[in-house]
mmCIF file of C-alpha atoms and ligand atoms in Angstrom:
data_model
loop_
_atom_site.group_PDB
_atom_site.id
_atom_site.type_symbol
_atom_site.label_atom_id
_atom_site.label_comp_id
_atom_site.label_asym_id
_atom_site.label_seq_id
_atom_site.Cartn_x
_atom_site.Cartn_y
_atom_site.Cartn_z
ATOM 1 C CA MET A 160 -52.482 -296.822 -143.963
ATOM 2 C CA LEU A 161 -52.126 -297.634 -147.692
ATOM 3 C CA THR A 162 -48.595 -297.503 -149.093
ATOM 4 C CA SER A 163 -49.853 -297.154 -152.682
ATOM 5 C CA LEU A 164 -53.223 -296.410 -154.240
ATOM 6 C CA PRO A 165 -55.041 -299.044 -156.332
ATOM 7 C CA PRO A 166 -55.922 -298.610 -160.025
ATOM 8 C CA LEU A 167 -58.770 -296.199 -160.695
ATOM 9 C CA SER A 168 -61.729 -296.844 -163.017
ATOM 10 C CA LEU A 169 -64.765 -294.830 -164.005
ATOM 11 C CA TYR A 170 -68.360 -296.029 -164.077
ATOM 12 C CA VAL A 171 -71.050 -293.989 -165.855
ATOM 13 C CA HIS A 172 -74.699 -294.831 -165.237
ATOM 14 C CA ILE A 173 -77.395 -294.202 -167.859
ATOM 15 C CA PRO A 174 -80.607 -294.919 -165.947
ATOM 16 C CA TRP A 175 -83.228 -295.206 -168.691
ATOM 17 C CA CYS A 176 -84.696 -298.127 -170.596
ATOM 18 C CA ILE A 177 -87.326 -298.310 -173.308
ATOM 19 C CA LYS A 178 -89.299 -300.737 -171.181
ATOM 20 C CA LYS A 179 -88.745 -302.033 -167.663
ATOM 21 C CA CYS A 180 -88.065 -305.794 -167.661
ATOM 22 C CA PRO A 181 -90.154 -307.594 -165.024
ATOM 23 C CA TYR A 182 -87.123 -309.241 -163.362
ATOM 24 C CA CYS A 183 -84.919 -306.136 -163.214
ATOM 25 C CA ASP A 184 -83.977 -304.526 -159.913
ATOM 26 C CA PHE A 185 -81.347 -302.182 -161.362
ATOM 27 C CA ASN A 186 -81.730 -298.439 -161.108
ATOM 28 C CA SER A 187 -83.418 -298.213 -164.497
ATOM 29 C CA HIS A 188 -86.444 -296.138 -165.364
ATOM 30 C CA GLN A 189 -88.853 -296.527 -168.196
ATOM 31 C CA ILE A 190 -88.709 -293.517 -170.482
ATOM 32 C CA LYS A 191 -91.585 -291.571 -171.897
ATOM 33 C CA ASP A 192 -89.592 -289.479 -174.301
ATOM 34 C CA VAL A 193 -86.025 -288.898 -175.405
ATOM 35 C CA LYS A 194 -84.402 -285.590 -176.217
ATOM 36 C CA GLU A 195 -81.235 -286.223 -178.161
ATOM 37 C CA ALA A 196 -78.319 -283.792 -178.046
ATOM 38 C CA LYS A 197 -77.722 -283.653 -181.784
ATOM 39 C CA ASP A 198 -74.139 -282.578 -182.408
ATOM 40 C CA GLY A 199 -74.194 -281.470 -178.796
ATOM 41 C CA LYS A 200 -76.031 -278.295 -179.878
ATOM 42 C CA ASP A 201 -79.392 -278.613 -181.559
ATOM 43 C CA ALA A 202 -81.675 -280.539 -179.293
ATOM 44 C CA LYS A 203 -84.232 -282.535 -181.231
ATOM 45 C CA THR A 204 -87.122 -284.168 -179.441
ATOM 46 C CA ASN A 205 -87.666 -287.782 -180.332
ATOM 47 C CA VAL A 206 -90.812 -289.005 -178.623
ATOM 48 C CA ILE A 207 -91.016 -292.696 -177.883
ATOM 49 C CA ASP A 208 -94.637 -293.552 -177.305
ATOM 50 C CA ILE A 209 -94.794 -296.337 -174.787
ATOM 51 C CA HIS A 210 -97.064 -297.252 -171.944
ATOM 52 C CA PRO A 211 -95.205 -297.723 -168.679
ATOM 53 C CA SER A 212 -95.747 -301.148 -167.154
ATOM 54 C CA ASN A 213 -94.000 -300.256 -163.927
ATOM 55 C CA GLN A 214 -95.075 -296.868 -162.674
ATOM 56 C CA ALA A 215 -92.773 -296.989 -159.658
ATOM 57 C CA ASN A 216 -89.769 -296.852 -161.945
ATOM 58 C CA GLU A 217 -91.054 -294.379 -164.436
ATOM 59 C CA ALA A 218 -88.881 -291.290 -164.753
ATOM 60 C CA ASN A 219 -91.072 -288.208 -164.649
ATOM 61 C CA GLN A 220 -89.308 -286.001 -167.124
ATOM 62 C CA GLY A 221 -88.039 -288.552 -169.653
ATOM 63 C CA PHE A 222 -84.543 -288.772 -171.034
ATOM 64 C CA ASP A 223 -83.212 -285.344 -171.887
ATOM 65 C CA GLU A 224 -79.804 -286.345 -173.203
ATOM 66 C CA LYS A 225 -78.268 -282.906 -173.299
ATOM 67 C CA ARG A 226 -79.266 -282.102 -169.725
ATOM 68 C CA TYR A 227 -78.125 -285.476 -168.416
ATOM 69 C CA LEU A 228 -74.733 -285.207 -170.144
ATOM 70 C CA GLU A 229 -74.261 -281.810 -168.564
ATOM 71 C CA ALA A 230 -75.130 -283.306 -165.163
ATOM 72 C CA LEU A 231 -72.599 -286.116 -165.706
ATOM 73 C CA ARG A 232 -69.888 -283.590 -166.533
ATOM 74 C CA LEU A 233 -70.603 -281.601 -163.362
ATOM 75 C CA ASP A 234 -70.778 -284.816 -161.336
ATOM 76 C CA LEU A 235 -67.319 -285.844 -162.559
ATOM 77 C CA GLN A 236 -65.967 -282.364 -161.944
ATOM 78 C CA SER A 237 -67.148 -282.507 -158.332
ATOM 79 C CA THR A 238 -65.164 -285.736 -157.784
ATOM 80 C CA LEU A 239 -61.877 -284.466 -159.233
ATOM 81 C CA PRO A 240 -60.405 -283.097 -155.973
ATOM 82 C CA LYS A 241 -60.522 -286.644 -154.568
ATOM 83 C CA VAL A 242 -58.515 -288.157 -157.432
ATOM 84 C CA TRP A 243 -56.007 -285.472 -158.473
ATOM 85 C CA GLY A 244 -53.092 -286.875 -160.444
ATOM 86 C CA ARG A 245 -54.569 -290.335 -160.903
ATOM 87 C CA ARG A 246 -55.133 -291.967 -164.282
ATOM 88 C CA ILE A 247 -58.210 -293.863 -165.445
ATOM 89 C CA HIS A 248 -57.538 -297.505 -166.356
ATOM 90 C CA SER A 249 -60.972 -298.440 -167.616
ATOM 91 C CA ILE A 250 -64.388 -296.924 -168.262
ATOM 92 C CA PHE A 251 -67.716 -298.748 -168.122
ATOM 93 C CA ILE A 252 -70.902 -297.131 -169.389
ATOM 94 C CA GLY A 253 -73.734 -299.163 -167.901
ATOM 95 C CA GLY A 254 -77.392 -298.886 -167.145
ATOM 96 C CA GLY A 255 -80.216 -298.945 -167.827
ATOM 97 C CA THR A 256 -79.652 -298.835 -171.554
ATOM 98 C CA PRO A 257 -76.597 -296.744 -172.492
ATOM 99 C CA SER A 258 -77.170 -297.577 -176.165
ATOM 100 C CA LEU A 259 -80.067 -295.100 -176.011
ATOM 101 C CA LEU A 260 -77.372 -292.427 -176.232
ATOM 102 C CA SER A 261 -77.118 -290.796 -179.636
ATOM 103 C CA SER A 262 -73.797 -290.949 -181.516
ATOM 104 C CA ALA A 263 -73.185 -287.297 -180.735
ATOM 105 C CA GLY A 264 -74.176 -287.804 -177.118
ATOM 106 C CA LEU A 265 -71.750 -290.665 -176.560
ATOM 107 C CA ASP A 266 -68.986 -288.745 -178.312
ATOM 108 C CA GLN A 267 -69.684 -285.760 -176.091
ATOM 109 C CA LEU A 268 -69.582 -287.930 -172.960
ATOM 110 C CA LEU A 269 -66.190 -289.445 -173.819
ATOM 111 C CA SER A 270 -64.783 -286.042 -174.817
ATOM 112 C CA ASP A 271 -65.903 -284.560 -171.496
ATOM 113 C CA ILE A 272 -64.311 -287.441 -169.577
ATOM 114 C CA ARG A 273 -61.013 -287.102 -171.479
ATOM 115 C CA ALA A 274 -60.989 -283.343 -170.975
ATOM 116 C CA LEU A 275 -61.365 -283.746 -167.212
ATOM 117 C CA LEU A 276 -59.291 -286.833 -166.470
ATOM 118 C CA PRO A 277 -56.197 -288.517 -167.910
ATOM 119 C CA VAL A 278 -57.415 -291.757 -169.516
ATOM 120 C CA ASN A 279 -54.806 -294.399 -170.373
ATOM 121 C CA ALA A 280 -54.323 -294.763 -174.124
ATOM 122 C CA ASP A 281 -55.045 -298.500 -173.879
ATOM 123 C CA ALA A 282 -57.964 -298.158 -171.457
ATOM 124 C CA GLU A 283 -60.748 -300.686 -171.863
ATOM 125 C CA ILE A 284 -63.921 -298.681 -172.608
ATOM 126 C CA THR A 285 -67.052 -300.814 -172.359
ATOM 127 C CA MET A 286 -70.595 -299.934 -173.198
ATOM 128 C CA GLU A 287 -73.632 -302.035 -172.367
ATOM 129 C CA ALA A 288 -76.047 -302.324 -175.260
ATOM 130 C CA ASN A 289 -79.520 -303.669 -175.728
ATOM 131 C CA PRO A 290 -79.961 -305.535 -179.062
ATOM 132 C CA GLY A 291 -83.384 -303.882 -179.295
ATOM 133 C CA THR A 292 -81.682 -300.492 -179.700
ATOM 134 C CA PHE A 293 -79.166 -301.660 -182.261
ATOM 135 C CA GLU A 294 -78.529 -299.419 -185.264
ATOM 136 C CA ILE A 295 -75.449 -300.122 -187.340
ATOM 137 C CA GLU A 296 -74.520 -296.486 -188.024
ATOM 138 C CA LYS A 297 -74.834 -295.563 -184.370
ATOM 139 C CA PHE A 298 -72.666 -298.476 -183.238
ATOM 140 C CA LYS A 299 -70.056 -297.611 -185.879
ATOM 141 C CA SER A 300 -69.943 -294.155 -184.451
ATOM 142 C CA TYR A 301 -69.625 -295.500 -180.873
ATOM 143 C CA ALA A 302 -66.550 -297.449 -182.008
ATOM 144 C CA GLN A 303 -65.084 -294.358 -183.655
ATOM 145 C CA SER A 304 -65.594 -292.384 -180.459
ATOM 146 C CA GLY A 305 -63.502 -294.904 -178.528
ATOM 147 C CA ILE A 306 -65.750 -297.714 -177.305
ATOM 148 C CA ASN A 307 -63.589 -300.827 -177.657
ATOM 149 C CA ARG A 308 -65.671 -303.357 -175.734
ATOM 150 C CA ILE A 309 -69.392 -303.936 -176.049
ATOM 151 C CA SER A 310 -71.534 -305.961 -173.698
ATOM 152 C CA LEU A 311 -74.754 -307.151 -175.306
ATOM 153 C CA GLY A 312 -77.733 -308.050 -173.115
ATOM 154 C CA ILE A 313 -78.824 -311.105 -175.135
ATOM 155 C CA GLN A 314 -80.239 -313.231 -172.260
ATOM 156 C CA SER A 315 -81.670 -315.912 -174.590
ATOM 157 C CA PHE A 316 -82.035 -316.792 -178.268
ATOM 158 C CA ASN A 317 -85.457 -318.313 -177.706
ATOM 159 C CA ASP A 318 -88.223 -315.876 -178.718
ATOM 160 C CA GLU A 319 -90.718 -317.384 -176.295
ATOM 161 C CA LYS A 320 -88.264 -316.935 -173.396
ATOM 162 C CA LEU A 321 -87.375 -313.396 -174.473
ATOM 163 C CA LYS A 322 -91.070 -312.581 -174.426
ATOM 164 C CA ALA A 323 -91.462 -314.104 -170.965
ATOM 165 C CA LEU A 324 -88.550 -311.949 -169.786
ATOM 166 C CA GLY A 325 -90.241 -308.859 -171.193
ATOM 167 C CA ARG A 326 -87.274 -308.086 -173.445
ATOM 168 C CA ILE A 327 -87.771 -305.643 -176.308
ATOM 169 C CA HIS A 328 -85.669 -307.677 -178.768
ATOM 170 C CA ASP A 329 -86.106 -311.014 -180.488
ATOM 171 C CA SER A 330 -83.621 -313.676 -181.459
ATOM 172 C CA ALA A 331 -83.084 -312.295 -184.993
ATOM 173 C CA GLN A 332 -82.224 -308.847 -183.593
ATOM 174 C CA ALA A 333 -79.871 -310.429 -181.081
ATOM 175 C CA LYS A 334 -78.002 -312.300 -183.820
ATOM 176 C CA ALA A 335 -77.786 -309.253 -186.097
ATOM 177 C CA ALA A 336 -76.401 -307.171 -183.225
ATOM 178 C CA ILE A 337 -73.748 -309.790 -182.375
ATOM 179 C CA HIS A 338 -72.624 -310.130 -186.013
ATOM 180 C CA ALA A 339 -72.184 -306.381 -186.336
ATOM 181 C CA ALA A 340 -70.574 -306.004 -182.899
ATOM 182 C CA MET A 341 -67.957 -308.637 -183.774
ATOM 183 C CA GLU A 342 -67.001 -306.544 -186.805
ATOM 184 C CA LEU A 343 -66.886 -303.225 -185.002
ATOM 185 C CA PHE A 344 -65.413 -303.793 -181.533
ATOM 186 C CA ASP A 345 -62.200 -305.378 -180.228
ATOM 187 C CA GLN A 346 -64.043 -307.196 -177.485
ATOM 188 C CA VAL A 347 -67.610 -308.461 -177.308
ATOM 189 C CA ASN A 348 -69.375 -309.857 -174.258
ATOM 190 C CA LEU A 349 -72.724 -311.632 -174.368
ATOM 191 C CA ASP A 350 -74.905 -311.666 -171.258
ATOM 192 C CA LEU A 351 -76.955 -314.854 -171.048
ATOM 193 C CA MET A 352 -79.400 -316.038 -168.416
ATOM 194 C CA TYR A 353 -80.459 -319.546 -167.420
ATOM 195 C CA ALA A 354 -83.162 -321.050 -165.219
ATOM 196 C CA LEU A 355 -85.688 -319.011 -167.204
ATOM 197 C CA PRO A 356 -89.468 -319.436 -166.921
ATOM 198 C CA ASN A 357 -90.354 -323.048 -167.861
ATOM 199 C CA GLN A 358 -86.884 -323.569 -169.309
ATOM 200 C CA THR A 359 -85.718 -327.141 -169.830
ATOM 201 C CA LEU A 360 -82.110 -328.306 -169.678
ATOM 202 C CA ASP A 361 -82.111 -328.781 -173.464
ATOM 203 C CA GLU A 362 -83.365 -325.243 -174.031
ATOM 204 C CA ALA A 363 -80.657 -323.806 -171.778
ATOM 205 C CA ILE A 364 -78.015 -325.786 -173.677
ATOM 206 C CA GLN A 365 -79.424 -324.652 -177.046
ATOM 207 C CA ASP A 366 -79.191 -321.025 -175.894
ATOM 208 C CA LEU A 367 -75.554 -321.438 -174.923
ATOM 209 C CA GLU A 368 -74.691 -323.329 -178.118
ATOM 210 C CA GLN A 369 -76.071 -320.473 -180.183
ATOM 211 C CA ALA A 370 -73.999 -318.012 -178.184
ATOM 212 C CA LEU A 371 -70.844 -320.117 -178.535
ATOM 213 C CA ALA A 372 -71.235 -320.197 -182.311
ATOM 214 C CA PHE A 373 -70.297 -316.505 -182.413
ATOM 215 C CA LYS A 374 -66.945 -317.139 -180.664
ATOM 216 C CA THR A 375 -67.071 -313.872 -178.732
ATOM 217 C CA GLN A 376 -64.171 -313.176 -176.381
ATOM 218 C CA HIS A 377 -66.345 -313.127 -173.273
ATOM 219 C CA LEU A 378 -69.584 -314.586 -171.926
ATOM 220 C CA SER A 379 -71.452 -313.817 -168.719
ATOM 221 C CA LEU A 380 -73.908 -316.352 -167.428
ATOM 222 C CA TYR A 381 -76.493 -315.375 -164.832
ATOM 223 C CA HIS A 382 -79.113 -317.335 -162.940
ATOM 224 C CA LEU A 383 -82.516 -315.618 -163.217
ATOM 225 C CA THR A 384 -83.436 -314.649 -159.685
ATOM 226 C CA LEU A 385 -86.703 -313.197 -158.456
ATOM 227 C CA GLU A 386 -85.525 -310.005 -156.797
ATOM 228 C CA PRO A 387 -87.715 -308.140 -154.295
ATOM 229 C CA ASN A 388 -89.570 -305.086 -155.654
ATOM 230 C CA THR A 389 -89.817 -306.448 -159.176
ATOM 231 C CA LEU A 390 -92.855 -307.497 -161.157
ATOM 232 C CA PHE A 391 -91.611 -311.104 -161.079
ATOM 233 C CA ALA A 392 -91.469 -311.016 -157.269
ATOM 234 C CA LYS A 393 -95.120 -309.936 -157.230
ATOM 235 C CA TYR A 394 -96.265 -312.342 -159.942
ATOM 236 C CA PRO A 395 -93.639 -315.117 -159.914
ATOM 237 C CA PRO A 396 -93.297 -317.143 -163.113
ATOM 238 C CA ALA A 397 -92.652 -320.900 -162.960
ATOM 239 C CA ILE A 398 -88.882 -321.210 -162.895
ATOM 240 C CA PRO A 399 -86.740 -324.354 -162.553
ATOM 241 C CA ASP A 400 -86.127 -325.433 -158.940
ATOM 242 C CA ASP A 401 -82.671 -325.169 -157.352
ATOM 243 C CA ASP A 402 -81.646 -328.729 -158.249
ATOM 244 C CA SER A 403 -82.626 -328.286 -161.899
ATOM 245 C CA ALA A 404 -80.858 -324.893 -162.029
ATOM 246 C CA PHE A 405 -77.743 -326.451 -160.531
ATOM 247 C CA GLU A 406 -77.851 -329.241 -163.117
ATOM 248 C CA MET A 407 -78.180 -326.602 -165.868
ATOM 249 C CA LEU A 408 -75.197 -324.644 -164.606
ATOM 250 C CA ASP A 409 -73.106 -327.808 -164.471
ATOM 251 C CA ALA A 410 -73.983 -328.707 -168.060
ATOM 252 C CA LEU A 411 -73.427 -325.142 -169.281
ATOM 253 C CA MET A 412 -70.044 -324.887 -167.555
ATOM 254 C CA ASP A 413 -68.959 -328.143 -169.207
ATOM 255 C CA LYS A 414 -69.877 -326.723 -172.615
ATOM 256 C CA LEU A 415 -68.066 -323.451 -171.908
ATOM 257 C CA ASN A 416 -64.982 -325.307 -170.775
ATOM 258 C CA THR A 417 -64.959 -327.507 -173.887
ATOM 259 C CA ALA A 418 -65.334 -324.388 -176.056
ATOM 260 C CA GLY A 419 -62.200 -322.891 -174.459
ATOM 261 C CA TYR A 420 -63.802 -320.403 -172.075
ATOM 262 C CA GLU A 421 -62.162 -320.076 -168.682
ATOM 263 C CA ARG A 422 -64.431 -319.368 -165.722
ATOM 264 C CA TYR A 423 -62.501 -316.642 -163.919
ATOM 265 C CA GLU A 424 -65.291 -315.243 -161.760
ATOM 266 C CA ILE A 425 -68.571 -316.692 -160.494
ATOM 267 C CA SER A 426 -70.525 -315.553 -163.584
ATOM 268 C CA ALA A 427 -67.768 -314.534 -166.037
ATOM 269 C CA TYR A 428 -66.072 -316.649 -168.718
ATOM 270 C CA ALA A 429 -63.223 -315.490 -170.963
ATOM 271 C CA LYS A 430 -61.591 -316.936 -174.043
ATOM 272 C CA ASN A 431 -57.828 -316.433 -174.407
ATOM 273 C CA SER A 432 -57.607 -314.458 -171.142
ATOM 274 C CA ASN A 433 -59.875 -311.677 -172.440
ATOM 275 C CA ARG A 434 -61.085 -310.861 -168.942
ATOM 276 C CA CYS A 435 -63.113 -307.731 -168.323
ATOM 277 C CA GLN A 436 -60.515 -305.333 -166.909
ATOM 278 C CA HIS A 437 -63.110 -303.016 -165.443
ATOM 279 C CA ASN A 438 -64.859 -305.744 -163.477
ATOM 280 C CA MET A 439 -61.511 -307.239 -162.455
ATOM 281 C CA ASN A 440 -60.755 -303.922 -160.796
ATOM 282 C CA TYR A 441 -64.000 -304.146 -158.777
ATOM 283 C CA TRP A 442 -63.291 -307.717 -157.771
ATOM 284 C CA LYS A 443 -59.718 -306.882 -156.744
ATOM 285 C CA PHE A 444 -60.981 -304.067 -154.523
ATOM 286 C CA GLY A 445 -59.664 -301.359 -156.822
ATOM 287 C CA ASP A 446 -60.969 -297.798 -156.825
ATOM 288 C CA TYR A 447 -63.694 -296.390 -159.043
ATOM 289 C CA ILE A 448 -65.484 -293.133 -159.560
ATOM 290 C CA GLY A 449 -69.219 -293.536 -160.142
ATOM 291 C CA ILE A 450 -71.117 -290.822 -161.978
ATOM 292 C CA GLY A 451 -74.793 -290.708 -162.860
ATOM 293 C CA ALA A 452 -78.050 -291.395 -161.032
ATOM 294 C CA GLY A 453 -77.609 -294.011 -158.309
ATOM 295 C CA ALA A 454 -73.939 -294.595 -159.179
ATOM 296 C CA HIS A 455 -71.574 -295.832 -156.472
ATOM 297 C CA GLY A 456 -67.909 -294.972 -156.049
ATOM 298 C CA LYS A 457 -65.013 -296.230 -153.947
ATOM 299 C CA ILE A 458 -62.033 -293.956 -153.558
ATOM 300 C CA SER A 459 -58.952 -294.611 -151.447
ATOM 301 C CA ALA A 460 -56.579 -292.085 -149.968
ATOM 302 C CA HIS A 461 -53.467 -293.034 -148.036
ATOM 303 C CA ASN A 462 -55.283 -292.850 -144.701
ATOM 304 C CA GLN A 463 -58.851 -293.881 -145.572
ATOM 305 C CA ILE A 464 -61.143 -295.683 -147.995
ATOM 306 C CA ALA A 465 -64.470 -294.025 -148.772
ATOM 307 C CA ARG A 466 -67.625 -295.205 -150.491
ATOM 308 C CA GLN A 467 -69.972 -292.762 -152.189
ATOM 309 C CA THR A 468 -73.554 -293.138 -153.358
ATOM 310 C CA ASN A 469 -75.440 -290.800 -155.664
ATOM 311 C CA GLU A 470 -79.132 -289.922 -155.572
ATOM 312 C CA ARG A 471 -81.030 -292.695 -157.409
ATOM 313 C CA HIS A 472 -83.868 -290.977 -159.198
ATOM 314 C CA PRO A 473 -82.716 -289.321 -162.433
ATOM 315 C CA ASP A 474 -84.833 -286.188 -161.997
ATOM 316 C CA THR A 475 -83.742 -285.605 -158.399
ATOM 317 C CA TYR A 476 -80.158 -286.471 -159.342
ATOM 318 C CA MET A 477 -80.120 -283.747 -161.988
ATOM 319 C CA GLN A 478 -81.842 -281.226 -159.732
ATOM 320 C CA LYS A 479 -79.237 -281.831 -157.037
ATOM 321 C CA ILE A 480 -76.324 -281.575 -159.437
ATOM 322 C CA PHE A 481 -77.572 -278.291 -160.889
ATOM 323 C CA ASN A 482 -78.518 -276.819 -157.499
ATOM 324 C CA GLN A 483 -75.670 -277.909 -155.278
ATOM 325 C CA GLY A 484 -72.916 -279.131 -157.650
ATOM 326 C CA HIS A 485 -73.067 -282.777 -156.570
ATOM 327 C CA ALA A 486 -75.700 -285.471 -155.983
ATOM 328 C CA LEU A 487 -74.099 -287.499 -153.204
ATOM 329 C CA ILE A 488 -76.575 -288.899 -150.715
ATOM 330 C CA GLU A 489 -73.967 -290.843 -148.777
ATOM 331 C CA GLU A 490 -70.232 -290.673 -148.264
ATOM 332 C CA ARG A 491 -68.977 -293.275 -145.834
ATOM 333 C CA ILE A 492 -65.446 -293.830 -144.597
ATOM 334 C CA LEU A 493 -65.006 -297.568 -144.250
ATOM 335 C CA ASP A 494 -64.371 -298.633 -140.688
ATOM 336 C CA LYS A 495 -61.324 -300.844 -140.261
ATOM 337 C CA ASP A 496 -63.621 -303.564 -138.871
ATOM 338 C CA ASP A 497 -65.618 -303.536 -142.129
ATOM 339 C CA LEU A 498 -62.635 -303.741 -144.454
ATOM 340 C CA PRO A 499 -61.948 -307.504 -144.259
ATOM 341 C CA PHE A 500 -65.523 -308.360 -145.246
ATOM 342 C CA GLU A 501 -65.640 -305.720 -147.987
ATOM 343 C CA TYR A 502 -62.369 -307.028 -149.384
ATOM 344 C CA MET A 503 -63.233 -310.728 -149.199
ATOM 345 C CA LEU A 504 -66.760 -310.188 -150.518
ATOM 346 C CA ASN A 505 -65.216 -309.054 -153.789
ATOM 347 C CA THR A 506 -62.003 -311.030 -154.133
ATOM 348 C CA LEU A 507 -63.447 -314.432 -153.232
ATOM 349 C CA ARG A 508 -65.617 -314.227 -156.362
ATOM 350 C CA LEU A 509 -62.448 -314.667 -158.415
ATOM 351 C CA ILE A 510 -61.841 -318.316 -159.204
ATOM 352 C CA ASP A 511 -58.032 -317.873 -158.965
ATOM 353 C CA GLY A 512 -58.385 -315.752 -155.825
ATOM 354 C CA VAL A 513 -55.787 -313.061 -155.149
ATOM 355 C CA PRO A 514 -52.193 -313.067 -153.868
ATOM 356 C CA THR A 515 -52.288 -312.889 -150.058
ATOM 357 C CA HIS A 516 -49.990 -309.825 -149.952
ATOM 358 C CA GLU A 517 -52.629 -307.775 -151.808
ATOM 359 C CA PHE A 518 -54.830 -307.851 -148.688
ATOM 360 C CA LYS A 519 -52.483 -305.413 -146.951
ATOM 361 C CA GLU A 520 -51.884 -303.356 -150.108
ATOM 362 C CA ARG A 521 -55.613 -302.764 -150.629
ATOM 363 C CA THR A 522 -56.925 -302.553 -147.042
ATOM 364 C CA GLY A 523 -53.901 -301.277 -145.103
ATOM 365 C CA LEU A 524 -54.480 -304.085 -142.566
ATOM 366 C CA GLU A 525 -52.119 -306.883 -141.589
ATOM 367 C CA ILE A 526 -53.172 -310.336 -142.760
ATOM 368 C CA SER A 527 -53.298 -311.327 -139.065
ATOM 369 C CA ALA A 528 -56.513 -309.248 -138.874
ATOM 370 C CA ILE A 529 -58.320 -312.112 -140.652
ATOM 371 C CA ASN A 530 -56.434 -315.034 -139.193
ATOM 372 C CA GLY A 531 -59.488 -316.195 -137.195
ATOM 373 C CA PRO A 532 -61.901 -316.429 -140.142
ATOM 374 C CA ILE A 533 -59.159 -317.887 -142.365
ATOM 375 C CA GLN A 534 -58.649 -320.735 -139.890
ATOM 376 C CA GLN A 535 -62.401 -321.343 -139.676
ATOM 377 C CA ALA A 536 -62.695 -321.361 -143.471
ATOM 378 C CA LEU A 537 -59.761 -323.789 -143.784
ATOM 379 C CA LYS A 538 -61.311 -326.086 -141.199
ATOM 380 C CA LYS A 539 -64.568 -326.142 -143.164
ATOM 381 C CA GLY A 540 -62.715 -326.791 -146.415
ATOM 382 C CA LEU A 541 -64.018 -323.532 -147.932
ATOM 383 C CA LEU A 542 -60.619 -321.926 -148.544
ATOM 384 C CA ASP A 543 -57.659 -323.170 -150.554
ATOM 385 C CA GLU A 544 -54.768 -324.398 -148.378
ATOM 386 C CA ASP A 545 -52.042 -322.507 -150.311
ATOM 387 C CA PRO A 546 -51.002 -319.644 -147.964
ATOM 388 C CA SER A 547 -49.716 -317.490 -150.839
ATOM 389 C CA THR A 548 -53.248 -316.915 -152.176
ATOM 390 C CA LEU A 549 -56.626 -316.048 -150.746
ATOM 391 C CA LYS A 550 -58.780 -318.313 -152.829
ATOM 392 C CA ALA A 551 -62.068 -320.146 -152.366
ATOM 393 C CA SER A 552 -61.832 -323.922 -152.691
ATOM 394 C CA ASP A 553 -64.255 -325.727 -155.034
ATOM 395 C CA LEU A 554 -66.528 -326.204 -152.025
ATOM 396 C CA GLY A 555 -66.060 -322.524 -151.132
ATOM 397 C CA ILE A 556 -67.227 -321.483 -154.604
ATOM 398 C CA GLN A 557 -70.300 -323.650 -154.153
ATOM 399 C CA TYR A 558 -71.025 -322.117 -150.726
ATOM 400 C CA LEU A 559 -69.600 -318.680 -151.443
ATOM 401 C CA ASN A 560 -72.080 -316.839 -149.295
ATOM 402 C CA ASP A 561 -71.175 -318.904 -146.216
ATOM 403 C CA LEU A 562 -67.481 -318.358 -146.879
ATOM 404 C CA GLN A 563 -67.857 -314.587 -147.304
ATOM 405 C CA MET A 564 -69.942 -314.338 -144.133
ATOM 406 C CA LEU A 565 -67.069 -315.728 -142.055
ATOM 407 C CA PHE A 566 -65.267 -312.413 -142.646
ATOM 408 C CA LEU A 567 -68.175 -310.275 -141.441
ATOM 409 C CA LYS A 568 -67.358 -308.699 -138.104
HETATM 410 S S1 SF4 B 767 -82.957 -303.592 -170.282
HETATM 411 FE FE1 SF4 B 767 -81.585 -304.177 -168.587
HETATM 412 S S2 SF4 B 767 -81.524 -302.422 -167.210
HETATM 413 FE FE2 SF4 B 767 -83.263 -302.117 -168.597
HETATM 414 S S3 SF4 B 767 -85.008 -302.904 -167.471
HETATM 415 FE FE3 SF4 B 767 -84.250 -304.587 -168.750
HETATM 416 S S4 SF4 B 767 -82.772 -305.691 -167.450
HETATM 417 FE FE4 SF4 B 767 -83.171 -303.694 -166.480
#
C-alpha cells in the first residue's frame, strides 16, 4: 500500500528515423516518406527518397505526421482515467528521431498535452535531436513552443567513426547543431559513444575533448554494444576488447571529472547539478505515462503498481488507436515479489543511491523484505555500509549486474 504517489512524467515516442543505424535496437523505423502537418491543417507531402538498409524495421506507410499526432492525442486521452488530478513534472520526446517533427507538429503535440494534462510551469521538456536533421528556424520554433532541454545524438566528432556507425551527420553538422542549441535552449545534453569500431584510446579522448569544449550542462557516455537483431550483430565490426574499453572509460571519466562534470548515474554526467529530471524520475522509480508506438508506462495507484506496453509497429499502433481507442498490448500489475528487483534495478544505477526510506514510499514494502539480499550484498562489498542509503559501493558500480541480480526473487 503506497501512502503517497510518486512524481509523474510523460514520455512521447516518435518511432521514425531517416536511416536505421546498424547498431540500433530501439523501436525506430526507417521512413520512406514524411507527411508534415503544416499549421496542423494543410498536409503537405514531403517525400524523402531513401533506400532502406534494414527492411525488418521499415515502416510500411511512412511518417504521416498529422495522423500520428492524432494517434498520440487519443493515446494520452485513453490514459487519463489512470492519472486524474496528477501533474506532469517532466516531458521527454524521444525516438527514433523526434526532430523529424515539423515546427507546427511539435507545437501541436505540446498544445495537445497541455490541454489534456496539467503540466508544471517549470517542467523540464526534453527533445532528442539528430544533428543530421538540424535546421535553425525549426529549432528556434521548438524552443518557442516550450522545449527547454535538447539532447543531441552526437556519438563522435570523427567523420570516419560516424560513417562506420552509419550516422547521417558529419562532424561539421554536429558542431553547428551544438553551437545553435547552446544559444536556443536552457539545457543541452550531448550523447557520446566510446569503444567504437577500430577506435584507439587517443581517438576516444579527442572525441570527449571536443565535446567538453562546448561546456554543455550535461553529457551522456555510452559504450557501443553489439545488440542482438541489429546489423552489427550480424556483421560485427572490430571493436576494442573489454580491457581496452575499460581503460577508455577510466580515462574519459578522469577528463569529465577534471572538467567539472559529476557522474551521477552509470552513463550520465552533469555540470553544476544540471541532472536530467526526467531520467532521475525513472531511476528513482517514479511514475510515467508512455505514449506512442512501443512506449512503456508505469503508473502507481495506492494499492498497486502497473506497467503498460504499447504496440511496437507504428502502423499497427495507429490502427489500434483508431479502431479501439488504445494500443496497449500488455498491462501488468507488478507482483509484490517483483517489486524489490524492479526498484533496485533502477535506483542502484544512481551513484549517490537513494535514501533507504524511499524504498517503502515507492514500493509499499517494508525494508525488511530485502534484508536477505542487502546482507549478501554487504558481505560481498557491493553495497555501501551506510544504512541510511541504498547505494552501490565502488565495487558494486563495477559489478552492477551482479548486485542487481541479488534482488531478483
Ligand atoms: S538515429 Fe538513433 S534511434 Fe534512429 S536508428 Fe540511429 S540510433 Fe536508432
